[in-house]
Coordinates of N, CA and C in Angstrom, one line a residue:
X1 N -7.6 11.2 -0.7 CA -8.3 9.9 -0.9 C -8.9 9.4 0.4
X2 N -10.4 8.9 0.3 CA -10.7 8.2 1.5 C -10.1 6.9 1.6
X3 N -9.9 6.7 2.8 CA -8.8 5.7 3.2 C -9.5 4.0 3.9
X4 N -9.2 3.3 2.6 CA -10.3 1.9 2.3 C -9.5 1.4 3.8
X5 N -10.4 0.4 3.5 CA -10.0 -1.0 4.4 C -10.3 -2.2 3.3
X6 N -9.2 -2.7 3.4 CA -9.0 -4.3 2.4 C -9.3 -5.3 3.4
X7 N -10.2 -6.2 2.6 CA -10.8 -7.7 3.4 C -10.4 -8.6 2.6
X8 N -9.8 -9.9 3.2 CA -10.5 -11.1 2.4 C -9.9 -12.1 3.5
X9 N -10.1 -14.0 3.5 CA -10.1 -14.3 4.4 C -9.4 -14.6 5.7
X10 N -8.5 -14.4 5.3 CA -7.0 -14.6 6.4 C -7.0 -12.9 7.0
X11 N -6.8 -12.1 6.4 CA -6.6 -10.7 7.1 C -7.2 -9.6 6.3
X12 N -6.9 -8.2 7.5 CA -7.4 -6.9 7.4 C -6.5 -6.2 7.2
X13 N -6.8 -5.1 6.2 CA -6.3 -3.7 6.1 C -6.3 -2.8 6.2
X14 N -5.4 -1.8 7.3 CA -6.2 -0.8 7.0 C -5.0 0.2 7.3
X15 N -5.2 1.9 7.1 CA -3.9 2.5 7.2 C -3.5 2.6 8.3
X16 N -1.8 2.5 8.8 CA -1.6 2.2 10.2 C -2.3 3.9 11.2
X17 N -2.4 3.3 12.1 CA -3.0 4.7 13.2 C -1.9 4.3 14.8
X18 N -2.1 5.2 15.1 CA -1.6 5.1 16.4 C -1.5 4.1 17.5
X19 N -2.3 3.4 17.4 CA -2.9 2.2 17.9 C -2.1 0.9 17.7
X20 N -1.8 1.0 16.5 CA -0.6 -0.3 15.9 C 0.9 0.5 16.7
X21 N 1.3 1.3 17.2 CA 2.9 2.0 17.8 C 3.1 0.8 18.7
X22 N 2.3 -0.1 20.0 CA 3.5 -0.9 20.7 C 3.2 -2.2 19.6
X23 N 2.8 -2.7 18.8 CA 2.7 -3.8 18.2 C 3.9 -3.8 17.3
X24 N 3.8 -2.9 16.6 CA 4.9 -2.8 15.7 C 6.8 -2.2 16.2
X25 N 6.4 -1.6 17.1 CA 7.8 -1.5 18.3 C 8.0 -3.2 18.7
X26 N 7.3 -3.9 19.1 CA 7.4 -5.5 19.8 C 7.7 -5.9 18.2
X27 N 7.3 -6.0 17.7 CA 7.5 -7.3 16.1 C 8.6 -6.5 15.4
X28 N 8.8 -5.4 15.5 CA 9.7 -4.7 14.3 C 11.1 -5.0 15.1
X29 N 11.2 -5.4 16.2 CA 12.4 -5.5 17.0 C 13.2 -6.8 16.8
X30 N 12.6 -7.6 16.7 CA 13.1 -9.2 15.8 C 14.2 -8.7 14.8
X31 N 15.4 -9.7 15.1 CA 16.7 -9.1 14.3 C 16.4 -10.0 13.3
X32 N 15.1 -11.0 12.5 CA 14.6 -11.7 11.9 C 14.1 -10.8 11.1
X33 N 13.4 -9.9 11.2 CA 13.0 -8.6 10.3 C 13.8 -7.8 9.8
X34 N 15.0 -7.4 10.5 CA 15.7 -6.6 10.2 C 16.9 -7.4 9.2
X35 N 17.0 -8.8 9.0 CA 18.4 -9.3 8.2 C 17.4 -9.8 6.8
X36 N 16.2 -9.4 6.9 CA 15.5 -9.4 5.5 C 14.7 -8.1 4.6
X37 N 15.2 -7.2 5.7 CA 14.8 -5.9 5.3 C 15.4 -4.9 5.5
X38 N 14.7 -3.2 5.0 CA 15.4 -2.7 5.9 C 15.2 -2.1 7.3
X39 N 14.0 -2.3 8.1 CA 13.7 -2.2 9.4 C 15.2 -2.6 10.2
X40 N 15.5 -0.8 10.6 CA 16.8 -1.2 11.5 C 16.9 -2.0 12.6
X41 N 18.1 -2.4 13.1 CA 18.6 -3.3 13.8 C 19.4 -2.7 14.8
X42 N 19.5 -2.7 15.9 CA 18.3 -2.7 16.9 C 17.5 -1.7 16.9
X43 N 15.9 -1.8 16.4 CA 15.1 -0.9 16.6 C 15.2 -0.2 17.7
X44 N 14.9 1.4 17.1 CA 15.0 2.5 17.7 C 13.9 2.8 18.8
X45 N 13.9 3.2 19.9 CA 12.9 3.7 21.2 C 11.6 4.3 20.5
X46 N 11.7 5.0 19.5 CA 10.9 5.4 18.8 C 10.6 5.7 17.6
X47 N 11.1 4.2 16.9 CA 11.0 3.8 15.7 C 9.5 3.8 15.2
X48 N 9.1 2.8 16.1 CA 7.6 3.0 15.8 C 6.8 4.2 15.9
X49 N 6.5 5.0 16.2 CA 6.2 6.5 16.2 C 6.4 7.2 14.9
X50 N 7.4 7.4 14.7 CA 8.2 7.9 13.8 C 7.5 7.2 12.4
X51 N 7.7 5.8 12.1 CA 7.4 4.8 11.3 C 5.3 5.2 10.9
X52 N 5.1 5.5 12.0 CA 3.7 5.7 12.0 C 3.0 6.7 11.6
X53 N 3.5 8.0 12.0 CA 3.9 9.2 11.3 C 4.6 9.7 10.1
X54 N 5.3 8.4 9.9 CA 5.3 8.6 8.0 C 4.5 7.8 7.2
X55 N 3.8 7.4 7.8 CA 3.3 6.5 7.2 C 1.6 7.2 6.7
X56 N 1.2 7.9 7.7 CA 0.0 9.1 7.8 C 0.2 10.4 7.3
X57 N 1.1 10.5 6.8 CA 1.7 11.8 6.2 C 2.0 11.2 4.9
X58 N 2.1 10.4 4.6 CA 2.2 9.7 3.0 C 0.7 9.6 2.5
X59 N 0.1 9.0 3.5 CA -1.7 9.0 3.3 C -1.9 10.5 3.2
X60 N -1.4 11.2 3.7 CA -2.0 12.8 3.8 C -1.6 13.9 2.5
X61 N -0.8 13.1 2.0 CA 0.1 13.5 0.6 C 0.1 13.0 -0.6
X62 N -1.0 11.3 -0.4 CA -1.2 10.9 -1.4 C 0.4 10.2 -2.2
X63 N 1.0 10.4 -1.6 CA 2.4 9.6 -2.0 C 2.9 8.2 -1.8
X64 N 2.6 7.5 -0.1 CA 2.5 6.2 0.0 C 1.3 6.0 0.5
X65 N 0.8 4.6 0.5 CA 0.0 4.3 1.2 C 0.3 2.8 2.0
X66 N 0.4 3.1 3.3 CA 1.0 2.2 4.2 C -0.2 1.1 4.8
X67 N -0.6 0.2 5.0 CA -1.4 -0.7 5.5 C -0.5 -1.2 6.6
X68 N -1.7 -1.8 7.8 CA -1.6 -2.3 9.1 C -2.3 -3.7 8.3
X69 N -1.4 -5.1 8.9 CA -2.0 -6.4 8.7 C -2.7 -6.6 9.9
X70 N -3.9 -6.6 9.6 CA -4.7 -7.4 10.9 C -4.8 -8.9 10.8
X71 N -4.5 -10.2 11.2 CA -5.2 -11.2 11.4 C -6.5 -11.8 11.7
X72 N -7.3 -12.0 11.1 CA -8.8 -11.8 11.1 C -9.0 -13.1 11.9
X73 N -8.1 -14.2 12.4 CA -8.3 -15.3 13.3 C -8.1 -14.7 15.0
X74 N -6.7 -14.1 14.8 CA -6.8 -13.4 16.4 C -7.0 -11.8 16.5
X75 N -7.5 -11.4 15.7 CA -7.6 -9.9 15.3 C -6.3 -8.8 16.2
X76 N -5.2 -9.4 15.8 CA -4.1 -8.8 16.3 C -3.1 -8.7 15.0
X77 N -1.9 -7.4 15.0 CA -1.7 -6.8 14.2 C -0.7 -7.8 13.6
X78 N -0.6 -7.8 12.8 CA 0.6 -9.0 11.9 C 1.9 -8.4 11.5
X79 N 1.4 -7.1 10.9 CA 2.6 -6.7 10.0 C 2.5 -5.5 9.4
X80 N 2.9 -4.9 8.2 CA 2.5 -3.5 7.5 C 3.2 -4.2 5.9
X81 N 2.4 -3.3 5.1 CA 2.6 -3.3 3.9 C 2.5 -2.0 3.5
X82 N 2.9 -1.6 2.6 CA 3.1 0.0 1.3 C 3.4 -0.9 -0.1
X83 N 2.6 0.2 -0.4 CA 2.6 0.6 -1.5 C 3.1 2.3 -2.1
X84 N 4.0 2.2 -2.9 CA 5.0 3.2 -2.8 C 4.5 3.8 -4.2
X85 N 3.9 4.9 -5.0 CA 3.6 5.1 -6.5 C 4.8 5.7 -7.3
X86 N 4.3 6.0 -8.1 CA 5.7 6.7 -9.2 C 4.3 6.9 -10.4
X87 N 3.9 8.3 -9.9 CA 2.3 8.5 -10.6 C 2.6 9.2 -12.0
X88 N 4.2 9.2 -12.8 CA 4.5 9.8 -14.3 C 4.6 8.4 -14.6
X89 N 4.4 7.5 -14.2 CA 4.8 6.0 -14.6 C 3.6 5.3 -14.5
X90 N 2.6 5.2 -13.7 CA 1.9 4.5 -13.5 C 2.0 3.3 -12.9
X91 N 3.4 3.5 -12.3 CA 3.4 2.5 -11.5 C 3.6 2.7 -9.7
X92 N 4.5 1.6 -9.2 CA 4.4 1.3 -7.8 C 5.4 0.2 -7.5
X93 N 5.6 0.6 -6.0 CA 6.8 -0.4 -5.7 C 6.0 -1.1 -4.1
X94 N 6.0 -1.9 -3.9 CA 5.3 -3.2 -2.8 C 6.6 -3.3 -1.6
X95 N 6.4 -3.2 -0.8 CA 7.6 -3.5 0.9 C 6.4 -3.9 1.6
X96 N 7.0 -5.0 2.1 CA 6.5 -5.3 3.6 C 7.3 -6.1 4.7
X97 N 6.4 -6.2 5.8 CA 7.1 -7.2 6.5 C 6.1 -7.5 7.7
X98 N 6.5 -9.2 7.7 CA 5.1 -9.8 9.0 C 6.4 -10.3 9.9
X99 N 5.3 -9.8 11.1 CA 6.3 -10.4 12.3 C 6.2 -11.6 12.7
X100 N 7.4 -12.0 13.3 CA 7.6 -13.5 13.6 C 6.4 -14.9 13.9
X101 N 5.7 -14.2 15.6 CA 4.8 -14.7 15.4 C 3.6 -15.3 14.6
X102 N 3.6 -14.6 13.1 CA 2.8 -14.7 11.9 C 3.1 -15.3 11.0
X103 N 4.4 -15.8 10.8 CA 5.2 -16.7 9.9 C 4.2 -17.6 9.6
X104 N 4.1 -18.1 8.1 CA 3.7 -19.4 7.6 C 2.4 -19.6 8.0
X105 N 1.4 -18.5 7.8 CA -0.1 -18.7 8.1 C -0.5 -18.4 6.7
X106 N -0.2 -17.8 5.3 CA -0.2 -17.4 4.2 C -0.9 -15.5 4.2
X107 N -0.4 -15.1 5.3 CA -0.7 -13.7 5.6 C -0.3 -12.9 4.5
X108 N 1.0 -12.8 4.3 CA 1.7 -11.9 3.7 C 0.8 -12.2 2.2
X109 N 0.8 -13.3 1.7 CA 0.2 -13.7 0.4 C -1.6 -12.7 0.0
X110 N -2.0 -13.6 1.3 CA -3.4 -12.9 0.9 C -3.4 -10.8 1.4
X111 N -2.4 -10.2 1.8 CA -2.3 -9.0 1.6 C -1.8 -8.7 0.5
X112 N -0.9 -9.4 -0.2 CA -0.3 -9.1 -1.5 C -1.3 -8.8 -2.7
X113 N -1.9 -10.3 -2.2 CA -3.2 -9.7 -3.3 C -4.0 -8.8 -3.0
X114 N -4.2 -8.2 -1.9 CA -5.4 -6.8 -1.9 C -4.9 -5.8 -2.0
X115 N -3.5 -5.8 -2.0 CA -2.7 -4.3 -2.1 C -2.5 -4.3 -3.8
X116 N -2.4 -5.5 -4.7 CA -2.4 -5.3 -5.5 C -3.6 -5.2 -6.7
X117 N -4.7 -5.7 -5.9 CA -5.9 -5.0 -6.4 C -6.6 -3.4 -6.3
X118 N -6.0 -3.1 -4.9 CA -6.1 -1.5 -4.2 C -5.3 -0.8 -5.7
X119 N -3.9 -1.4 -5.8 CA -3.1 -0.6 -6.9 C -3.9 -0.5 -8.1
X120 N -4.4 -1.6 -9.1 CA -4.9 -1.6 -9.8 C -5.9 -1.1 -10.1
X121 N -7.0 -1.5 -9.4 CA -8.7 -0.8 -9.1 C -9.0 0.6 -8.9
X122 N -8.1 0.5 -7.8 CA -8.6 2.2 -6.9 C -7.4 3.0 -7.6
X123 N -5.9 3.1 -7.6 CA -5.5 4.0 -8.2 C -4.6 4.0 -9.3
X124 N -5.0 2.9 -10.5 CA -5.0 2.8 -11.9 C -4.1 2.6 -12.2
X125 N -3.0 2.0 -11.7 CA -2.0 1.4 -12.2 C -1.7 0.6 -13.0
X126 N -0.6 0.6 -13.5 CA -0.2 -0.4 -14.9 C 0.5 -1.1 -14.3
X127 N 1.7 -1.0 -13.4 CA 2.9 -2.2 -13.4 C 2.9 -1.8 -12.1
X128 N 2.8 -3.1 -11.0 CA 3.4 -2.9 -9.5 C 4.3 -4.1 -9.3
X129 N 5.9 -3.3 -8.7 CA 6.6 -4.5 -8.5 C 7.2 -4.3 -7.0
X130 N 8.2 -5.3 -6.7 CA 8.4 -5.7 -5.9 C 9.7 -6.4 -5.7
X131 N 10.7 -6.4 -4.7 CA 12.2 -7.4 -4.8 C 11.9 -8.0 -3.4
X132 N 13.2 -9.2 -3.1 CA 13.3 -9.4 -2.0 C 14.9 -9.7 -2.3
X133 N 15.9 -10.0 -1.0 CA 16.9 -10.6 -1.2 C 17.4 -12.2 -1.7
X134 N 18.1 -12.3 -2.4 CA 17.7 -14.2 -2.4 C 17.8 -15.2 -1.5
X135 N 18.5 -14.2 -0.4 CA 18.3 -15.3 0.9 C 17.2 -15.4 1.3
X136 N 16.5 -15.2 0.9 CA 14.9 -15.4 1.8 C 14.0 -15.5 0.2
X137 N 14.0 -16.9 0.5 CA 13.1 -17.4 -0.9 C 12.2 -17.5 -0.7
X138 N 11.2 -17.6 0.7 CA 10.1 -17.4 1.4 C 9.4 -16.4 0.3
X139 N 9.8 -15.0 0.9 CA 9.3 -13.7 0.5 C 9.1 -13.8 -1.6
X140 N 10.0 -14.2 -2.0 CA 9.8 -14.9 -3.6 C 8.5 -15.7 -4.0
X141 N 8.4 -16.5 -2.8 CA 7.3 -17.9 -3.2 C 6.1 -16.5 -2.8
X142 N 5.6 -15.5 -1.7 CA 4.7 -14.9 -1.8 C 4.5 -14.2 -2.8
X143 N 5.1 -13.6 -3.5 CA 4.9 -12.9 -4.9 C 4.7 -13.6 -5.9
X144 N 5.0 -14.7 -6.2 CA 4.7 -15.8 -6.9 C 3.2 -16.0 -7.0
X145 N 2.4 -16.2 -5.3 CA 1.8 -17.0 -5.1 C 0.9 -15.7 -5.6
X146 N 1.3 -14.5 -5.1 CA 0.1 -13.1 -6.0 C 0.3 -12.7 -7.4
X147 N 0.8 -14.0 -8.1 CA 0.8 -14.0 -9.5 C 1.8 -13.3 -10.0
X148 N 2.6 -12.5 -9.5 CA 3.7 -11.7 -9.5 C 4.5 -12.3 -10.1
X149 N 5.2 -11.8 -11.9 CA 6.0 -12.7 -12.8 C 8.1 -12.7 -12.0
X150 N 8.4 -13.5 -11.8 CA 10.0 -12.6 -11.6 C 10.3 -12.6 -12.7
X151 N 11.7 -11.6 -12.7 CA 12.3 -10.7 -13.9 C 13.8 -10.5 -14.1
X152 N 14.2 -10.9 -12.6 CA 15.8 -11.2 -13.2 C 16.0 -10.7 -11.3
X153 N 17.7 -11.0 -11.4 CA 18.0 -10.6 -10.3 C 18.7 -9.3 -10.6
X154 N 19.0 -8.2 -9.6 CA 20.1 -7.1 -10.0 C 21.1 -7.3 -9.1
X155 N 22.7 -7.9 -10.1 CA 23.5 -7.9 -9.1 C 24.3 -6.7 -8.1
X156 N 24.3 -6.9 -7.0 CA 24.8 -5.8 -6.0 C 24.1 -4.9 -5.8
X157 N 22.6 -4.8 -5.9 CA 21.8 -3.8 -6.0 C 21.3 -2.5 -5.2
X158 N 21.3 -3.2 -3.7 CA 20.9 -2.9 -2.5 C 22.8 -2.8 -1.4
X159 N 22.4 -1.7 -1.0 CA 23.4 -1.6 0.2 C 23.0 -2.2 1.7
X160 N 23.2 -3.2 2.0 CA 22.0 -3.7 3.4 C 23.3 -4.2 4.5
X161 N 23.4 -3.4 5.7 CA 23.7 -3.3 6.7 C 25.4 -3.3 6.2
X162 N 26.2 -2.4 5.5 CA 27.1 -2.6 5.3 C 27.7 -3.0 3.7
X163 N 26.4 -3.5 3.4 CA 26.9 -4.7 2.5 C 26.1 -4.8 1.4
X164 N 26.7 -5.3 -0.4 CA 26.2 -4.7 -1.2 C 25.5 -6.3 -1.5
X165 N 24.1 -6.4 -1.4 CA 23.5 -7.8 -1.9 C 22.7 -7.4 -2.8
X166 N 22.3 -9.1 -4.0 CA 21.5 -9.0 -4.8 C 20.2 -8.4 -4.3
X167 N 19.2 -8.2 -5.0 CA 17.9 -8.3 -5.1 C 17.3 -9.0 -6.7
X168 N 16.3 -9.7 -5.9 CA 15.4 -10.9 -7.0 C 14.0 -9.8 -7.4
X169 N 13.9 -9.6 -8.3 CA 12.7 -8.6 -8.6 C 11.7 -9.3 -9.1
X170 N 10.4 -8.8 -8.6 CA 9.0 -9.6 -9.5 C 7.9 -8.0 -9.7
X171 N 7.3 -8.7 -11.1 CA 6.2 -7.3 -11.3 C 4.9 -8.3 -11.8
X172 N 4.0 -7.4 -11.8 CA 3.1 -7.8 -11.9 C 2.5 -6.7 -12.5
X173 N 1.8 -7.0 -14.5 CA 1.1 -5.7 -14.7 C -0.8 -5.7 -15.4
X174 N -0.9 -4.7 -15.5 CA -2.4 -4.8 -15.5 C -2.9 -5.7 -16.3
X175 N -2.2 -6.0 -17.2 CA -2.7 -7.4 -18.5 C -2.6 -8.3 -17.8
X176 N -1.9 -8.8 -16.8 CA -1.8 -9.8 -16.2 C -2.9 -9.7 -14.9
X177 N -3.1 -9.3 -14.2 CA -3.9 -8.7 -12.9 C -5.2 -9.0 -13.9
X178 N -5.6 -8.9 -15.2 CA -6.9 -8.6 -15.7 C -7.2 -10.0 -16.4
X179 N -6.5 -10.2 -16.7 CA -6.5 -12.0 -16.7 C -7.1 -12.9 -16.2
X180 N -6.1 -12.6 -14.7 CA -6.6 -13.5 -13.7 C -7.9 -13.2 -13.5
X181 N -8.5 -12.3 -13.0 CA -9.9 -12.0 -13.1 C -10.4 -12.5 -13.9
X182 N -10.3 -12.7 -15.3 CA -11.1 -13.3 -15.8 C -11.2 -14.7 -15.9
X183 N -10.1 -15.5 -16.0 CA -10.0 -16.7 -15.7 C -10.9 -16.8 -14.6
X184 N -10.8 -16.1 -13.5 CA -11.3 -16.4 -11.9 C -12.6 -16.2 -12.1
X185 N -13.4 -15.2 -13.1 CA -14.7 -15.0 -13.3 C -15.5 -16.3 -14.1
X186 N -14.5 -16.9 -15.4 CA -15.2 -18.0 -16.1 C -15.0 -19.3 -15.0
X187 N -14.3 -19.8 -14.2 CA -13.9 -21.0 -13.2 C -15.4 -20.8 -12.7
X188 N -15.9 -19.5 -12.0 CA -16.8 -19.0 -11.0 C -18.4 -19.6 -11.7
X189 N -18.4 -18.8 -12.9 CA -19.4 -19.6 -13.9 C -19.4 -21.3 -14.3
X190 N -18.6 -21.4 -14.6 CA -18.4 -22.9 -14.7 C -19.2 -23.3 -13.2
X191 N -18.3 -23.5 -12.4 CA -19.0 -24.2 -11.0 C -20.1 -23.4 -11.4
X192 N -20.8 -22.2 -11.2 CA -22.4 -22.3 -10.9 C -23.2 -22.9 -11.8
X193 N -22.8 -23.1 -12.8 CA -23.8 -23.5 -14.3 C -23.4 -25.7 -14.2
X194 N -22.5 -25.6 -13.4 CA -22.0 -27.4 -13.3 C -22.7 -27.8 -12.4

């Protein structure tokens, strides 16, 4: 697959390269990343490397497809997003994470929605979901905000640092994704014809 770049106005996408290794070594190192994810704690000397090289090898395999967040205000790297497929299913699983510095700019949101358009558009998906833990209701309100339905919580789901926590799950599927589009197409007509 040739390997897009996602736009829209807050940020850039594009698949990580070598380039993103000390950005993502500096932001992935935040123990703020790691108690909402699973980006270990204390990142490894060569986590980022490693992290980058699977990440290009999933592109190379057609298996994940990992994005680099650019911020299109300081054109510096924000964070990474995947998209993970399950291509007998037609679906996909959504991970990310923005580093600290980037908090509460609506980054993560407007990536959500391009990764979830990428899913839908470019490689024809029916259902893409997504969890977070319920400590971090943040990461809930962004799936929300990319129209992403939640679905229930799974008790004890996740093994995370020791320890067996919930996870809050949200999906989002192509009847719904196709919707919004249209709603967003007739709003569009409206204003131009008002």
């Amino acid at each position: 697959m040739k390997k897009p770049e996602l736009n829209s106005d807050l940020v850039r996408m594009r698949p990580l390269d070598t380039v993103d290794i000390p950005a993502i070594q500096r932001l992935a190192a935040a123990e703020e990343i790691a108690k909402n994810t699973f980006v270990p704690h204390p990142y490894p000397p060569d986590g980022a490397e490693n992290f980058v090289e699977q990440a290009r090898e999933g592109w190379r395999q057609d298996e994940a497809y990992v994005f680099a967040i650019i911020e299109k205000a300081s054109d510096k790297f924000a964070g990474c997003m995947g998209l993970h497929p399950v291509p007998a299913h037609h679906r996909a699983e959504v991970g990310y994470w923005i580093g600290l510095p980037f908090w509460r700019r609506g980054l993560a949101t407007a990536a959500l929605r391009l990764i979830i358009h990428f899913g839908f558009e470019t490689l024809r998906l029916n259902r893409i979901a997504a969890g977070h833990f319920p400590q971090n209701p943040a990461s809930g309100r962004v799936m929300q905000k990319a129209n992403m339905r939640y679905e229930g919580t799974l008790r004890g789901a996740l093994l995370h640092r020791d320890e067996y926590k919930d996870e809050a799950r949200y999906a989002i599927l192509r009847e719904d994704f196709d919707a919004t589009l249209k709603t967003a197409a007739g709003k569009k007509k409206e204003t131009a014809e008002g």
